[in-house]
Amino acid sequence: MERVPAAAVELVSTDPVERVRRLKREPGRDLWLIGGAGLARSLHTEIDRLVVKLAPLTIGAGVPLFSREAEFNPAVWDLTDHHALAGGALFLTYDRTRPQDHPTP
């Protein structure tokens, strides 16, 4: 992508982890990560909240949220909200409540 689609959007071509860490130190609102499993893998230690949309009728077998190389620990997340739409989609919100090195059950 060569141009920014909106003023509130920033395209990052440098180290995404360092950019997210700098943004988290600045005052302001939430950061919204949009990218594939590879980007999620590189940032998984910096993510504080996951909002997952499940649409089983359209996705079929599903796509991994993080690439298989990510050291993703499900024990650090708690389901904090959920919302079902009339069409069958489900939004699940998970918040990181423990450090990444928390033991997996």
Coordinates of N, CA and C in Angstrom, one line a residue:
M1 N 0.8 -1.2 0.0 CA 0.0 0.0 0.0 C 0.9 1.2 0.0
E2 N 0.6 2.1 -0.9 CA 1.5 3.3 -1.0 C 1.0 4.6 -0.4
R3 N -0.4 4.6 -0.3 CA -0.9 5.8 0.4 C -1.8 5.5 1.5
V4 N -2.0 6.4 2.4 CA -2.8 6.1 3.6 C -4.2 6.4 3.3
P5 N -5.1 5.4 3.6 CA -6.5 5.5 3.3 C -7.3 6.5 4.1
A6 N -6.8 6.9 5.3 CA -7.5 7.9 6.2 C -6.4 8.6 7.1
A7 N -6.8 9.8 7.5 CA -5.8 10.5 8.4 C -5.5 9.8 9.7
A8 N -6.4 9.0 10.2 CA -6.2 8.2 11.4 C -5.4 6.9 11.3
V9 N -5.0 6.7 10.0 CA -4.2 5.4 9.7 C -2.8 5.7 9.5
E10 N -1.9 4.9 10.1 CA -0.5 5.0 9.9 C 0.1 3.7 9.3
L11 N 0.7 3.8 8.2 CA 1.4 2.6 7.6 C 2.8 2.5 8.2
V12 N 3.1 1.4 8.7 CA 4.4 1.2 9.3 C 5.3 0.2 8.5
S13 N 6.5 0.7 8.0 CA 7.3 -0.1 7.2 C 8.6 -0.5 8.0
T14 N 8.7 0.0 9.3 CA 9.9 -0.3 10.1 C 9.5 -1.4 11.1
D15 N 10.3 -1.6 12.1 CA 10.0 -2.6 13.1 C 8.7 -2.4 13.8
P16 N 7.7 -3.2 13.6 CA 6.3 -3.0 14.2 C 6.3 -3.1 15.7
V17 N 7.1 -4.0 16.3 CA 7.2 -4.1 17.7 C 7.6 -2.8 18.4
E18 N 8.7 -2.3 17.9 CA 9.2 -1.0 18.5 C 8.2 0.1 18.3
R19 N 7.6 0.2 17.1 CA 6.6 1.2 16.9 C 5.4 1.1 17.8
V20 N 4.9 -0.1 18.1 CA 3.8 -0.3 19.0 C 4.2 0.1 20.4
R21 N 5.4 -0.3 20.8 CA 5.9 0.0 22.1 C 6.0 1.5 22.3
R22 N 6.4 2.3 21.3 CA 6.5 3.7 21.4 C 5.1 4.3 21.5
L23 N 4.2 3.8 20.7 CA 2.8 4.3 20.7 C 2.1 4.1 22.0
K24 N 2.4 2.9 22.7 CA 1.8 2.6 23.9 C 2.3 3.5 25.1
R25 N 3.5 4.1 24.9 CA 4.0 5.0 25.9 C 3.4 6.4 25.8
E26 N 2.8 6.7 24.6 CA 2.2 8.0 24.3 C 0.8 8.1 24.9
P27 N 0.3 9.3 25.3 CA -1.1 9.4 25.7 C -2.0 9.2 24.5
G28 N -3.2 8.7 24.8 CA -4.1 8.5 23.7 C -4.9 7.3 23.9
R29 N -5.6 6.9 22.9 CA -6.6 5.8 23.0 C -5.9 4.5 22.5
D30 N -6.8 3.5 22.2 CA -6.3 2.2 21.8 C -5.7 2.2 20.5
L31 N -4.8 1.1 20.3 CA -4.3 0.9 19.0 C -5.0 -0.3 18.3
W32 N -5.3 -0.2 17.1 CA -6.0 -1.3 16.4 C -5.1 -1.9 15.4
L33 N -4.8 -3.2 15.6 CA -3.9 -3.9 14.7 C -4.7 -4.6 13.6
I34 N -4.3 -4.3 12.4 CA -4.9 -5.0 11.2 C -3.8 -5.6 10.4
G35 N -3.8 -6.8 10.3 CA -2.8 -7.5 9.5 C -3.0 -9.0 9.6
G36 N -2.1 -9.7 9.1 CA -2.2 -11.2 9.0 C -1.6 -11.9 10.2
A37 N -1.5 -13.2 10.2 CA -1.0 -14.0 11.3 C 0.5 -13.7 11.5
G38 N 1.2 -13.3 10.5 CA 2.6 -13.0 10.7 C 2.8 -11.8 11.5
L39 N 2.0 -10.7 11.3 CA 2.1 -9.5 12.0 C 1.6 -9.8 13.5
A40 N 0.6 -10.5 13.6 CA 0.1 -10.9 15.0 C 1.1 -11.6 15.7
R41 N 1.9 -12.5 15.1 CA 2.9 -13.3 15.7 C 4.0 -12.4 16.2
S42 N 4.4 -11.4 15.4 CA 5.5 -10.5 15.8 C 5.1 -9.6 16.9
L43 N 3.8 -9.3 17.1 CA 3.3 -8.4 18.1 C 2.6 -9.1 19.3
H44 N 2.6 -10.4 19.3 CA 1.7 -11.1 20.3 C 2.0 -10.7 21.7
T45 N 3.3 -10.4 22.0 CA 3.6 -10.0 23.4 C 3.1 -8.6 23.8
E46 N 2.8 -7.8 22.8 CA 2.3 -6.4 23.0 C 0.8 -6.2 23.0
I47 N 0.1 -7.3 22.6 CA -1.3 -7.2 22.5 C -2.0 -7.3 23.9
D48 N -2.8 -6.4 24.2 CA -3.5 -6.4 25.5 C -5.0 -6.9 25.4
R49 N -5.6 -6.8 24.3 CA -6.9 -7.2 24.1 C -7.1 -7.8 22.7
L50 N -7.8 -8.9 22.6 CA -8.2 -9.5 21.3 C -9.7 -9.4 21.2
V51 N -10.1 -8.9 20.0 CA -11.5 -9.0 19.7 C -11.6 -9.9 18.4
V52 N -12.2 -11.1 18.7 CA -12.2 -12.1 17.6 C -13.6 -12.2 17.1
K53 N -13.7 -12.2 15.8 CA -15.0 -12.4 15.1 C -15.1 -13.8 14.6
L54 N -16.1 -14.5 15.0 CA -16.3 -15.9 14.5 C -17.5 -15.9 13.5
A55 N -17.2 -16.4 12.4 CA -18.3 -16.4 11.4 C -18.2 -17.8 10.7
P56 N -18.6 -18.9 11.4 CA -18.3 -20.2 11.0 C -19.0 -20.6 9.6
L57 N -20.1 -19.9 9.3 CA -20.8 -20.2 8.1 C -20.0 -19.7 6.9
T58 N -19.2 -18.7 7.0 CA -18.5 -18.2 5.9 C -17.0 -18.6 5.9
I59 N -16.4 -18.9 7.0 CA -15.0 -19.2 7.1 C -14.8 -20.7 6.8
G60 N -15.7 -21.5 7.2 CA -15.5 -23.0 7.0 C -14.5 -23.5 8.0
A61 N -13.3 -24.0 7.6 CA -12.3 -24.7 8.5 C -11.6 -23.7 9.3
G62 N -11.6 -22.4 9.0 CA -10.9 -21.4 9.8 C -9.5 -21.1 9.4
V63 N -9.0 -20.0 9.9 CA -7.7 -19.5 9.7 C -7.0 -19.3 11.0
P64 N -5.8 -19.7 11.3 CA -5.2 -19.4 12.6 C -5.1 -17.9 12.9
L65 N -5.4 -17.5 14.1 CA -5.3 -16.1 14.5 C -3.8 -15.7 14.5
F66 N -2.9 -16.5 15.0 CA -1.5 -16.2 15.1 C -0.8 -17.3 14.2
S67 N 0.3 -16.9 13.6 CA 1.0 -17.9 12.9 C 1.5 -19.0 13.8
R68 N 1.8 -20.2 13.3 CA 2.1 -21.3 14.1 C 3.5 -21.1 14.9
E69 N 4.3 -20.2 14.4 CA 5.6 -19.9 15.1 C 5.4 -19.1 16.4
A70 N 4.3 -18.5 16.6 CA 4.1 -17.6 17.8 C 4.0 -18.5 19.0
E71 N 4.6 -18.0 20.1 CA 4.6 -18.7 21.3 C 3.4 -18.1 22.1
F72 N 2.2 -18.5 21.5 CA 0.9 -17.9 22.1 C 0.5 -18.8 23.3
N73 N 0.3 -18.1 24.4 CA -0.1 -18.8 25.6 C -1.6 -18.5 26.0
P74 N -2.5 -19.4 25.7 CA -3.9 -19.0 26.0 C -4.2 -18.8 27.5
A75 N -3.4 -19.3 28.4 CA -3.6 -19.1 29.8 C -3.5 -17.7 30.3
V76 N -3.0 -16.7 29.5 CA -2.9 -15.4 29.9 C -4.1 -14.5 29.6
W77 N -5.1 -15.1 28.9 CA -6.3 -14.4 28.4 C -7.5 -14.8 29.2
D78 N -8.4 -13.8 29.4 CA -9.7 -14.1 30.0 C -10.8 -13.6 29.1
L79 N -11.8 -14.3 28.8 CA -13.0 -13.8 28.1 C -13.7 -12.8 28.9
T80 N -13.8 -11.5 28.4 CA -14.4 -10.4 29.2 C -15.6 -9.9 28.6
D81 N -16.0 -10.3 27.3 CA -17.2 -9.8 26.7 C -17.5 -10.7 25.5
H82 N -18.8 -10.8 25.2 CA -19.2 -11.5 24.0 C -20.5 -10.9 23.5
H83 N -20.6 -11.0 22.2 CA -21.8 -10.4 21.5 C -22.2 -11.2 20.3
A84 N -23.4 -11.7 20.2 CA -23.9 -12.5 19.1 C -24.7 -11.6 18.2
L85 N -24.5 -11.6 16.9 CA -25.3 -10.9 15.9 C -26.4 -11.8 15.4
A86 N -27.5 -11.3 15.0 CA -28.6 -12.0 14.5 C -28.3 -12.9 13.3
G87 N -27.3 -12.5 12.5 CA -26.9 -13.3 11.4 C -26.0 -14.5 11.7
G88 N -25.6 -14.7 13.0 CA -24.8 -15.8 13.4 C -23.4 -15.5 13.8
A89 N -22.9 -14.3 13.4 CA -21.5 -13.9 13.8 C -21.4 -13.7 15.3
L90 N -20.3 -14.0 15.8 CA -20.1 -13.9 17.3 C -18.8 -13.1 17.5
F91 N -18.8 -12.1 18.3 CA -17.6 -11.3 18.7 C -17.2 -11.7 20.1
L92 N -16.0 -12.1 20.3 CA -15.5 -12.5 21.6 C -14.3 -11.6 21.9
T93 N -14.4 -11.0 23.1 CA -13.3 -10.1 23.6 C -12.6 -10.8 24.7
Y94 N -11.3 -10.8 24.5 CA -10.4 -11.4 25.5 C -9.4 -10.3 26.0
D95 N -9.2 -10.2 27.3 CA -8.2 -9.3 27.8 C -7.0 -10.1 28.4
R96 N -5.8 -9.5 28.2 CA -4.6 -10.2 28.8 C -4.7 -9.8 30.3
T97 N -4.7 -10.8 31.1 CA -4.8 -10.6 32.6 C -3.6 -11.2 33.4
R98 N -2.7 -11.9 32.7 CA -1.6 -12.4 33.3 C -0.4 -12.2 32.4
P99 N 0.9 -12.2 32.9 CA 2.0 -12.1 32.0 C 2.2 -13.2 31.1
Q100 N 2.8 -13.0 29.9 CA 3.0 -14.0 28.9 C 3.6 -15.3 29.4
D101 N 4.5 -15.2 30.4 CA 5.2 -16.4 30.9 C 4.4 -17.2 31.9
H102 N 3.1 -16.8 32.1 CA 2.2 -17.6 33.0 C 2.2 -19.0 32.6
P103 N 2.2 -20.0 33.5 CA 2.2 -21.4 33.1 C 0.9 -21.8 32.4
T104 N 1.0 -22.6 31.4 CA -0.1 -23.1 30.7 C -0.7 -24.3 31.5
P105 N -2.0 -24.3 31.7 CA -2.6 -25.4 32.4 C -2.5 -26.7 31.7

